[in-house]
Coordinates of C-alpha atoms and ligand atoms in Angstrom, one line a residue:
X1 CA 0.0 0.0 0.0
X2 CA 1.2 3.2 -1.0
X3 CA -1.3 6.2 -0.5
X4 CA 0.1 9.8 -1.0
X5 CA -0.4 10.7 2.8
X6 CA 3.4 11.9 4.2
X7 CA 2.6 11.6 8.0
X8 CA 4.7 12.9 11.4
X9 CA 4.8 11.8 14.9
X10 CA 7.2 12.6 17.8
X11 CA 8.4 8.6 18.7
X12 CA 10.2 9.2 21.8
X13 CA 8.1 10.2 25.3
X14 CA 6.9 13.6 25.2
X15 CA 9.1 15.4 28.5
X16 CA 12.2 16.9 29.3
X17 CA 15.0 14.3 28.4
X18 CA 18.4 14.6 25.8
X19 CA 17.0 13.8 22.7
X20 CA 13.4 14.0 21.0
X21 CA 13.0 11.6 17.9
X22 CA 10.2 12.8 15.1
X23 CA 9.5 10.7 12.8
X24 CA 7.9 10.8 8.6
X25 CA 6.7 8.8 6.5
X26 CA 5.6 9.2 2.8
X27 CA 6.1 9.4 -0.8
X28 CA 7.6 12.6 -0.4
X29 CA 9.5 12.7 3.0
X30 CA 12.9 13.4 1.5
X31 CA 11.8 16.4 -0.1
X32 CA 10.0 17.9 2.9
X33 CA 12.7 17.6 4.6
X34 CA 14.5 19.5 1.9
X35 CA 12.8 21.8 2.9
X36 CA 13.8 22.4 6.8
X37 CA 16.7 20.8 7.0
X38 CA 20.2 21.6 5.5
X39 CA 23.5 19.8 6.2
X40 CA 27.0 19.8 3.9
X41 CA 24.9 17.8 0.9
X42 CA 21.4 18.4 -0.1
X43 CA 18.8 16.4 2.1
X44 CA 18.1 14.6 -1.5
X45 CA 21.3 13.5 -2.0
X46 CA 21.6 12.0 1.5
X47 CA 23.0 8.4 1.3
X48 CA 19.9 5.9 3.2
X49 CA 20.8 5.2 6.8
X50 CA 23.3 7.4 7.5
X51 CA 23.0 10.5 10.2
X52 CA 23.7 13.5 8.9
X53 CA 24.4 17.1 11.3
X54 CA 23.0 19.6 10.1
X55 CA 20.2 22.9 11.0
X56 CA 16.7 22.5 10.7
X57 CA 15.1 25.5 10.2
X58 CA 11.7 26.5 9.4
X59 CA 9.1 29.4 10.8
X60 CA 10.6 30.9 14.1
X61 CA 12.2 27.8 15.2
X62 CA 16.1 26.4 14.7
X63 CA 17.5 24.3 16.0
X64 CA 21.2 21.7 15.5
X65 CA 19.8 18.3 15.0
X66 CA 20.4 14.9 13.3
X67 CA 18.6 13.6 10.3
X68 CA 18.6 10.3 8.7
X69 CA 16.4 8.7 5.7
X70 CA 15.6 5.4 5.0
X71 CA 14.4 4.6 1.6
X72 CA 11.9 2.5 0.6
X73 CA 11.1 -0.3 0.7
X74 CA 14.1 -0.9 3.3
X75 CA 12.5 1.1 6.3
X76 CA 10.1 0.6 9.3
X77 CA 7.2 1.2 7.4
X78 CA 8.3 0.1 3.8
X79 CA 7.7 3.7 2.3
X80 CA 10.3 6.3 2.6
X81 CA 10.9 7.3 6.3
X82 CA 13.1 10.8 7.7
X83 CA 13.7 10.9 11.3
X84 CA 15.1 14.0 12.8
X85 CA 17.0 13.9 16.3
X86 CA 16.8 17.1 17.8
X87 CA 17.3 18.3 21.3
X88 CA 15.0 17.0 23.8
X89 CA 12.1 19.2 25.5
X90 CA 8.8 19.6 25.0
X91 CA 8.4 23.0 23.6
X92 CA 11.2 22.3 21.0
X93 CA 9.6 19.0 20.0
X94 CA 5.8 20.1 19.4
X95 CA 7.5 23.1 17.1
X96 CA 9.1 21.1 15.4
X97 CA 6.5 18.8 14.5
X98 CA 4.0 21.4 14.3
X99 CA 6.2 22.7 11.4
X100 CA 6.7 19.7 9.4
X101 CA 2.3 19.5 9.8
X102 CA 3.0 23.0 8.0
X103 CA 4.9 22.1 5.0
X104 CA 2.5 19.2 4.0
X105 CA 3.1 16.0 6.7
X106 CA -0.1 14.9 8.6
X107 CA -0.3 13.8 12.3
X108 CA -0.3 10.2 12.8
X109 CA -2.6 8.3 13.8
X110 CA -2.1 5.8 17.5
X111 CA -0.1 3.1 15.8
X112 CA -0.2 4.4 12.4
X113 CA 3.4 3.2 11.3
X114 CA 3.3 0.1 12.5
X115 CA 0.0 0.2 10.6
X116 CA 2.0 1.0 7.6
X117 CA 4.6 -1.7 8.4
X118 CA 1.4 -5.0 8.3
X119 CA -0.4 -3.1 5.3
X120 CA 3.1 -2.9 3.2
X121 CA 4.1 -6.7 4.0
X122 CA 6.9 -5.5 6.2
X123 CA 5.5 -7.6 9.3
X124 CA 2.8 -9.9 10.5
X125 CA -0.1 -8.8 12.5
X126 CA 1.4 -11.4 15.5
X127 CA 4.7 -9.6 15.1
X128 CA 3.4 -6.0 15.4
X129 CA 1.7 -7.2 18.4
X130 CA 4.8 -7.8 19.6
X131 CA 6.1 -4.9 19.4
X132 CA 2.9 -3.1 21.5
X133 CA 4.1 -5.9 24.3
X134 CA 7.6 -5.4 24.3
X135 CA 6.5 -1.3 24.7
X136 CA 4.0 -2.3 27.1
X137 CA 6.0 -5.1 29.6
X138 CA 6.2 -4.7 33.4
X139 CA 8.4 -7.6 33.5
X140 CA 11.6 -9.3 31.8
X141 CA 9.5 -12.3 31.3
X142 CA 6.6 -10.4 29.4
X143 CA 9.3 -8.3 27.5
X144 CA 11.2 -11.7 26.3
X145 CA 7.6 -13.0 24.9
X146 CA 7.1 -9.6 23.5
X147 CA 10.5 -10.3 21.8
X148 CA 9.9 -13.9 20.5
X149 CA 6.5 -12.6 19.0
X150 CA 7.7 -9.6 17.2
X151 CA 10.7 -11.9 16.0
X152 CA 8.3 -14.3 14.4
X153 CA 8.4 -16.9 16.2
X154 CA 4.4 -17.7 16.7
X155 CA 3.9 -17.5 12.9
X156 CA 6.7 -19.4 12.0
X157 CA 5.1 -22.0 13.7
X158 CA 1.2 -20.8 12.3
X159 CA 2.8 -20.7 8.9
X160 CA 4.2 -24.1 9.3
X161 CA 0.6 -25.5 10.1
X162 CA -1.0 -23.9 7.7
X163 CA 1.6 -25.2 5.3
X164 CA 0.7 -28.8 5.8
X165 CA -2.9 -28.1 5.7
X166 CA -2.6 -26.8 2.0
X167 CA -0.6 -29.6 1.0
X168 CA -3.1 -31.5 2.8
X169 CA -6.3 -29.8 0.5
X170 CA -4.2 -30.3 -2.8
X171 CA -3.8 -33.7 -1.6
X172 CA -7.4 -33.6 -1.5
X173 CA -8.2 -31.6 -4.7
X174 CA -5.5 -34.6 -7.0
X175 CA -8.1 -37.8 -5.2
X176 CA -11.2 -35.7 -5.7
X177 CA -10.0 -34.8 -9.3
X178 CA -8.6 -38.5 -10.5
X179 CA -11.8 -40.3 -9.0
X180 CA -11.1 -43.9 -11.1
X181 CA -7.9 -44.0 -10.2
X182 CA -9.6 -44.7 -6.5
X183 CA -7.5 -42.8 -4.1
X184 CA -10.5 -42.0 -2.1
X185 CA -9.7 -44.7 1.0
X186 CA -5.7 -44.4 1.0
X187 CA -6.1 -40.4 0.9
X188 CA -9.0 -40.9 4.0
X189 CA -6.1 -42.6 5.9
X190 CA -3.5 -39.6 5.5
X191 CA -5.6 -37.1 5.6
X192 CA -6.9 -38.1 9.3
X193 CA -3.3 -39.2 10.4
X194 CA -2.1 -35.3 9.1
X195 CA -5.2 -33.7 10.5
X196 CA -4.3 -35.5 14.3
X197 CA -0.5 -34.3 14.2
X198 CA -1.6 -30.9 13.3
X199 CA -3.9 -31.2 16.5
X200 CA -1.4 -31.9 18.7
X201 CA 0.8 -29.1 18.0
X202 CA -2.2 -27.0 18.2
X203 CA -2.8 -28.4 21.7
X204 CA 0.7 -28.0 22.5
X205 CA 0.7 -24.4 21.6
X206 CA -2.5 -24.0 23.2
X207 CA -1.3 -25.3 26.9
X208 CA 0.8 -22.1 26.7
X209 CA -1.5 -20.1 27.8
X210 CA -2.0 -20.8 31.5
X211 CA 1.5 -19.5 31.5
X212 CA 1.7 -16.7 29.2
X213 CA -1.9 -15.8 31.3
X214 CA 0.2 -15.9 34.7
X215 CA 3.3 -13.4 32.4
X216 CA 0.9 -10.9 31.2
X217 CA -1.2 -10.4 34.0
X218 CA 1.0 -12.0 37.0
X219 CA 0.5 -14.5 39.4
X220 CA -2.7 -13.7 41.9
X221 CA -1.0 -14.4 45.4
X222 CA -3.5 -14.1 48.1
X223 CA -1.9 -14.0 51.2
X224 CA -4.7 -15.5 53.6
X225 CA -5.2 -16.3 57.0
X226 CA -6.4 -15.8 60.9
X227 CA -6.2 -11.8 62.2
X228 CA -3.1 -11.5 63.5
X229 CA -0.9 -14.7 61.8
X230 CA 1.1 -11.6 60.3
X231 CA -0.1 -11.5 56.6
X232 CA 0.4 -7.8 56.7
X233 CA 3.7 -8.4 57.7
X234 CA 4.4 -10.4 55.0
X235 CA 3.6 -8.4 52.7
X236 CA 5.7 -5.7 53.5
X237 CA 8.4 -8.4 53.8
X238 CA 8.1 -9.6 50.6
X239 CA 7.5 -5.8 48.9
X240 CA 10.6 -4.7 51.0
X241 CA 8.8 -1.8 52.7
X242 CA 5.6 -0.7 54.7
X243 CA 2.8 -0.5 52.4
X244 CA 0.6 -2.4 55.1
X245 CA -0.8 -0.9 58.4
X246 CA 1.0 -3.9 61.0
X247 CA -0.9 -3.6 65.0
X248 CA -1.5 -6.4 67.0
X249 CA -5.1 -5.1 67.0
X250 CA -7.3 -8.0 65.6
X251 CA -9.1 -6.5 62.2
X252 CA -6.7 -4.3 61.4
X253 CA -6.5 -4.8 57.8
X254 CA -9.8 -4.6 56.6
X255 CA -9.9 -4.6 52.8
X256 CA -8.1 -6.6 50.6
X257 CA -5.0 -4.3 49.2
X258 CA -2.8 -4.9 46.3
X259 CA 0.4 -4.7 45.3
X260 CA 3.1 -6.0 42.4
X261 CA 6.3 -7.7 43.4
X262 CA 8.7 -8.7 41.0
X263 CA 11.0 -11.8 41.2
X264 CA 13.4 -13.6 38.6
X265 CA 11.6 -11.4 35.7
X266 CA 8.2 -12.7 37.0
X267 CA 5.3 -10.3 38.3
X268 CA 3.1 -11.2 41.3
X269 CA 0.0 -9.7 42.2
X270 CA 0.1 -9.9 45.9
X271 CA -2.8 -9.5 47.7
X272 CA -3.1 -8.9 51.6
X273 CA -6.7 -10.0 52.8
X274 CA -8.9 -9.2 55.8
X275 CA -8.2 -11.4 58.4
X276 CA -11.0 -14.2 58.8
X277 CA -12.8 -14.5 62.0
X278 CA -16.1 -14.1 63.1
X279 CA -16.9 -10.1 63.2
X280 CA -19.8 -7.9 64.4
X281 CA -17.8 -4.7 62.1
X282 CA -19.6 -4.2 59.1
X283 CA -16.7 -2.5 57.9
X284 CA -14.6 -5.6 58.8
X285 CA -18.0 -8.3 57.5
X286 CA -17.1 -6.9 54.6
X287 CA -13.6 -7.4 54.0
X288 CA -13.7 -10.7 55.1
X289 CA -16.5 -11.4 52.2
X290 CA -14.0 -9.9 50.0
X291 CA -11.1 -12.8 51.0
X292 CA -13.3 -15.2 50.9
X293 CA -14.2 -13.9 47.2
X294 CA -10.4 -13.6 46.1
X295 CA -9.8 -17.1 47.3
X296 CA -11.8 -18.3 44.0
X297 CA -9.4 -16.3 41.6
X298 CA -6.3 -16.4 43.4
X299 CA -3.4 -18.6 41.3
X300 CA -1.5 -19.1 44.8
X301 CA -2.9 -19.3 48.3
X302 CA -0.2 -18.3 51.2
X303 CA -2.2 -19.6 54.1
X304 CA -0.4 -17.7 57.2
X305 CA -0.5 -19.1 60.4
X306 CA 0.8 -18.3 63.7
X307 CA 3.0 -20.8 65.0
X308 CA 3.5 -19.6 68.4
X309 CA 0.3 -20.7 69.6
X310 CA -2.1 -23.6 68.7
X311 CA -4.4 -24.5 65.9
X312 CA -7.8 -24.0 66.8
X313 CA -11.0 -25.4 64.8
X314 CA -11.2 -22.3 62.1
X315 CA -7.6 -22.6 61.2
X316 CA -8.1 -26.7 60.7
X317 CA -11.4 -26.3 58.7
X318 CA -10.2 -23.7 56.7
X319 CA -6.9 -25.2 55.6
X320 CA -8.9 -28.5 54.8
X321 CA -10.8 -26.0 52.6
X322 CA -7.6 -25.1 50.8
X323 CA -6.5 -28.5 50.3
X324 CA -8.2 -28.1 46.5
X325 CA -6.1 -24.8 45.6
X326 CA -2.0 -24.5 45.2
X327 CA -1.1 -23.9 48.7
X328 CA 2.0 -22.6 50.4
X329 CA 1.7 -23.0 54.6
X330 CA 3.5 -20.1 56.0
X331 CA 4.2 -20.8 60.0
X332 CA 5.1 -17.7 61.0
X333 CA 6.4 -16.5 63.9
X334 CA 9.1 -18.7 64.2
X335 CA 11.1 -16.6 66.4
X336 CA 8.9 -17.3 68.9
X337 CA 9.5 -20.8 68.6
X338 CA 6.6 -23.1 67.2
X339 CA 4.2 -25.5 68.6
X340 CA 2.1 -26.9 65.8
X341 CA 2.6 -29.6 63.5
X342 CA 1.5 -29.0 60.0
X343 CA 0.4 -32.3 57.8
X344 CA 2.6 -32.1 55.4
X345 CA 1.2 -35.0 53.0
X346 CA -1.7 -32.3 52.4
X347 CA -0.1 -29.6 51.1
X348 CA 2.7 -29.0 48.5
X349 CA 4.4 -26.3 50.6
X350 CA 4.8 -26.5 54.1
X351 CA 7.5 -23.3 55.5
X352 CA 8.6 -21.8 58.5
X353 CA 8.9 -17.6 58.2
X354 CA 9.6 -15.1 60.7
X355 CA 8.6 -12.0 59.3
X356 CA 10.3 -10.2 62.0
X357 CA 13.1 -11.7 61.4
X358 CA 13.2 -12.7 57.7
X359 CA 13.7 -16.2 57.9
X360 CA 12.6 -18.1 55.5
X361 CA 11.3 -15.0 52.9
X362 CA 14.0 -15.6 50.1
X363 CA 12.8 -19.1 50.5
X364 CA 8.8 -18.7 49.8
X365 CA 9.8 -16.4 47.2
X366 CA 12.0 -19.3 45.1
X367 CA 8.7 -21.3 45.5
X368 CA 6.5 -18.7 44.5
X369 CA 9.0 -18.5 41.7
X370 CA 9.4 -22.4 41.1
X371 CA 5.3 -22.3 40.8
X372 CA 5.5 -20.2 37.7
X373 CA 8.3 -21.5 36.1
X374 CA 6.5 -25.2 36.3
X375 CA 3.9 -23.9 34.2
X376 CA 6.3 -23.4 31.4
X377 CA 5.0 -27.0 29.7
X378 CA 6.6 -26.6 26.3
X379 CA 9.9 -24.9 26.9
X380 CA 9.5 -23.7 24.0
X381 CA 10.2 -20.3 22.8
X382 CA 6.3 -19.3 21.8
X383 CA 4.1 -18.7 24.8
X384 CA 0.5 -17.3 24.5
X385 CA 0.1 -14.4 25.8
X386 CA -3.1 -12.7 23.6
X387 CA -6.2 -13.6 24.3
X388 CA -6.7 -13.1 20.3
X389 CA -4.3 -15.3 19.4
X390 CA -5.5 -17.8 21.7
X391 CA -9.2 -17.5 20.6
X392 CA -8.1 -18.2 17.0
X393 CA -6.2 -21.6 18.3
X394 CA -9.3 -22.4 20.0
X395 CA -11.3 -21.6 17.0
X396 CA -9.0 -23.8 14.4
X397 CA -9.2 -26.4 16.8
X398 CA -13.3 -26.5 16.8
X399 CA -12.8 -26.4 12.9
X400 CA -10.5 -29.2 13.1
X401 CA -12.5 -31.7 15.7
X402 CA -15.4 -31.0 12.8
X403 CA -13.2 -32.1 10.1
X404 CA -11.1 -34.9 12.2
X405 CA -14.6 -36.4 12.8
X406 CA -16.2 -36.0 9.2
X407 CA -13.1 -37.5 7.8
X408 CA -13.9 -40.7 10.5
X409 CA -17.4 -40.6 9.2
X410 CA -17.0 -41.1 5.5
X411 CA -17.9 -37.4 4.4
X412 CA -17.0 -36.4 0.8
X413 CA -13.5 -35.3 1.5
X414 CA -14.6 -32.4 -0.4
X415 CA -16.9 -31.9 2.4
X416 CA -13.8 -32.0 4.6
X417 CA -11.7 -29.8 2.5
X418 CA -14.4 -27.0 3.7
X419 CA -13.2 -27.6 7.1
X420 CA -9.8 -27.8 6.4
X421 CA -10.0 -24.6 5.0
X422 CA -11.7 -22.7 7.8
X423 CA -8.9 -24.4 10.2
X424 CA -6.6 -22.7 8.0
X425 CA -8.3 -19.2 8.1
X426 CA -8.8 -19.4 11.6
X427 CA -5.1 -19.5 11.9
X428 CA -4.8 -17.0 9.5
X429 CA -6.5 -14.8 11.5
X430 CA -3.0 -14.6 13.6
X431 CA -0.9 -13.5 11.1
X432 CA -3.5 -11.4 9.5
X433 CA -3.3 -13.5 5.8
X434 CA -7.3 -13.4 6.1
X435 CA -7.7 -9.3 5.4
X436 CA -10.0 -8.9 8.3
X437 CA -10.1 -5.2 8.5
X438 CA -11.6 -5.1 12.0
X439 CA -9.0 -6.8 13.9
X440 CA -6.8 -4.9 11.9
X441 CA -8.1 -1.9 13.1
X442 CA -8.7 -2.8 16.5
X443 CA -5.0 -4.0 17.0
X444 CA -3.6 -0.7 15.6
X445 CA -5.7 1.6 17.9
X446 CA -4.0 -0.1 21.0
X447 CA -0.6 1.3 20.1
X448 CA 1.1 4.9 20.7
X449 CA 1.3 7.9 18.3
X450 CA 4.5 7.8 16.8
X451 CA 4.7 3.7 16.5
Ligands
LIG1 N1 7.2 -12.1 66.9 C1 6.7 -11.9 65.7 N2 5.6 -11.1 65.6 C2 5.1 -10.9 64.3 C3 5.6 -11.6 63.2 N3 4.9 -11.3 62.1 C4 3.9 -10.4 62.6 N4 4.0 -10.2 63.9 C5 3.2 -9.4 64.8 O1 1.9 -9.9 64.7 C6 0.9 -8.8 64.8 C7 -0.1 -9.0 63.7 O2 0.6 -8.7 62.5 P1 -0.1 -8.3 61.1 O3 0.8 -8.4 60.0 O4 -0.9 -7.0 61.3 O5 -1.2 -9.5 61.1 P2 -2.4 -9.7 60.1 O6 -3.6 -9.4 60.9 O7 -2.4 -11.2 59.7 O8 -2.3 -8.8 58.9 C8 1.7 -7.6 64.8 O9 1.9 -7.1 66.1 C9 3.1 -8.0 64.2 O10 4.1 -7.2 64.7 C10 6.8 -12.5 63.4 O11 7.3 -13.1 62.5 N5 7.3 -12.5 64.7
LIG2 MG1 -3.5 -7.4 58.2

């Protein structure tokens, strides 16, 4: 696609840093630049990639910057693309764009180049998500994923899927076309034994997800427990400061708060809960409803317990509770010394802490760590992380149980060849080989001006 809009963006952060980067793209972005900028050669015969020094100058504004052009197709976008470098700051910057919107550039639209970049063949729609995540990650492990996508790795391996499936419908198309020479039954055979591998790596991508869900949005760690096991306490252990009101006053904490810890690349959305014991407080009713309530969406339970005096009845019914849930025992207290015995056949995680003291913290964070890492089934380097992407997996795998089983029940194989195809468009839907203008649009809209 090449339309005869030349459009402008400022790329870097709009504040007060070194250098400001504002970016064009367009048919004729060489000669608008021509225009406002002059260096020791003509902007027009400036060699592609190469930074040039030089004065742009245009209206009231000046100013000693950088300039480099990159011709098409061998830029960002795949038209012609000038960036200038000028100083940072956020008066400079807006001038400087406002005065290449007055020789002829448009403002861009949120996500416009990237835009460009899918439209133009330069990337996949899977990659330039990508790039929105690497911009976006609040942690190593969401910015490696980021990576991997924008690198290709996801539609390498949607490509290669969709490869075998239209091998799979010419297959099809040669028994369907050559009917006497009675490849009907031999073909059946293959195409059901193809049709069940491709299912399996589907499924194998697929069980990424439960990890890349726990990457992108962290793992829900509800730290749960009696008043006064010191849940607040461990919080601010674990976060390394006080964000939690600590007393020895029984319903102290009385809504759930909470808070993101990072470990090893991985982020954890802590939550400290209301203490549970029988309350006359509204106030405090209420927050205990709430625990109770993030127990059902919590990924990890810490149940906390005192361990300086003994269990009584609600802490042994509402452990059995928790027997269901991935549960890590915190005894706390231990510098007190401990007088219960925990079962530890019950539960996978069984600790002794002192928050006081710190014992045993670096410890409950490696198996807070160890719990995400586990969920990394494949190894691999592609891990789910959109729920778009994951939807279209889902949805080729429908389309493929519907031709999997019409294939077992002696359909037409041109029948199944309808199937086949909607497995393959449902993948397509990834890469965005199936011109579907809404996702398109809805994918660009989520990324910054300037990108
Ligand atoms: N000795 C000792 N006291 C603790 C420890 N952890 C918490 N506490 C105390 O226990 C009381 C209750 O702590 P808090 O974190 O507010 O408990 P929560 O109600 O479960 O949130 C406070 O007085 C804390 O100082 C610990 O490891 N050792
Ligand atoms: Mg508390």
């Amino acid at each position: 696609m090449n339309s005869d809009r030349n459009i402008v963006a400022i790329s870097t952060a709009l504040g007060n840093g070194g250098i400001s980067i504002i970016r064009m793209s367009g048919k004729s972005v060489l000669k608008i630049a021509d225009s406002v900028f002059s260096a020791k050669i003509p902007v027009t015969q400036f060699e592609p990639r190469k930074l040039y020094l030089g004065t742009f100058e245009h209206g009231d504004i000046k100013d000693k910057c950088l300039c480099v052009y990159f011709k098409s197709p061998f830029s960002y976008t795949g038209e012609d693309m000038v960036e200038f470098q000028c100083h940072g700051g956020m008066t400079l910057t807006n001038r400087i764009f406002e005065e290449l919107v007055a020789v002829g550039c448009e403002p861009a639209t949120k996500g416009e180049f990237s835009k460009l970049a899918f439209l133009n063949g330069k990337i996949s729609l899977d990659e330039a998500e990508g790039v929105i995540d690497i911009i976006n990650a609040e942690s190593e492990s969401e910015l490696k994923c980021g990576y991997n996508l924008m690198q290709g790795r996801l539609k390498e391996q949607i490509e290669k899927e969709q490869n075998v499936l239209t091998e799979l419908l010419a297959k099809i198309e040669v028994s369907l076309d050559y009917p006497e020479e009675d490849l009907e039954e031999e073909t059946r055979e293959g195409v059901l034994s193809v049709l069940k591998d491709v299912k399996t790596d589907l499924k194998n991508i697929l069980d990424t997800a439960s990890f890349g869900r726990c990457i992108k949005d962290g793992v829900r760690v509800l730290i749960f427990g009696r008043t006064n096991a010191g849940k607040s306490s461990l919080l601010n252990s674990l976060l390394n400061y006080d964000r939690a009101i600590v007393t020895d006053i029984q319903g102290t904490t009385r809504d759930t708060l909470e808070e993101v810890f990072q470990y090893k690349g991985f982020k954890f959305i802590l939550v400290d809960s209301a203490g549970i014991r029988q309350s006359s407080d509204v106030v405090e009713s209420i927050g205990i409803n709430k625990s109770l309530k993030e127990l059902e969406s919590a990924d990890v339970v810490l149940y906390i317990i005192d361990g300086s005096v003994a269990l009584d009845d609600e802490d042994k019914a509402m452990m059995k509770s928790l027997s269901d849930k991935k549960c890590i025992v915190c005894v706390n207290k231990a510098d007190l010394g401990t007088c219960i015995e925990i079962d530890k056949e019950m539960f996978d995680d069984v600790i002794s802490i002192s928050t006081k003291t710190g014992q045993g913290v670096e410890e409950l964070k490696e198996i807070l760590y160890n719990f995400v890492s586990s969920k990394n089934v494949n190894n691999g380097s592609v891990v789910l992380t959109n729920v778009r992407h994951i939807d279209a997996i889902k949805r080729a795998m429908t389309e493929l149980e519907n031709a999997i089983d019409a294939t077992n029940n002696y359909i037409n194989l041109d029948l199944v060849s309808i199937d086949i195809k909607n497995v393959w468009l449902a993948l397509g839907d990834i890469t965005g080989n199936s011109d579907n203008e809404k996702i398109i649009d809805d994918i660009f809209s989520k990324f910054c001006v300037g990108k």
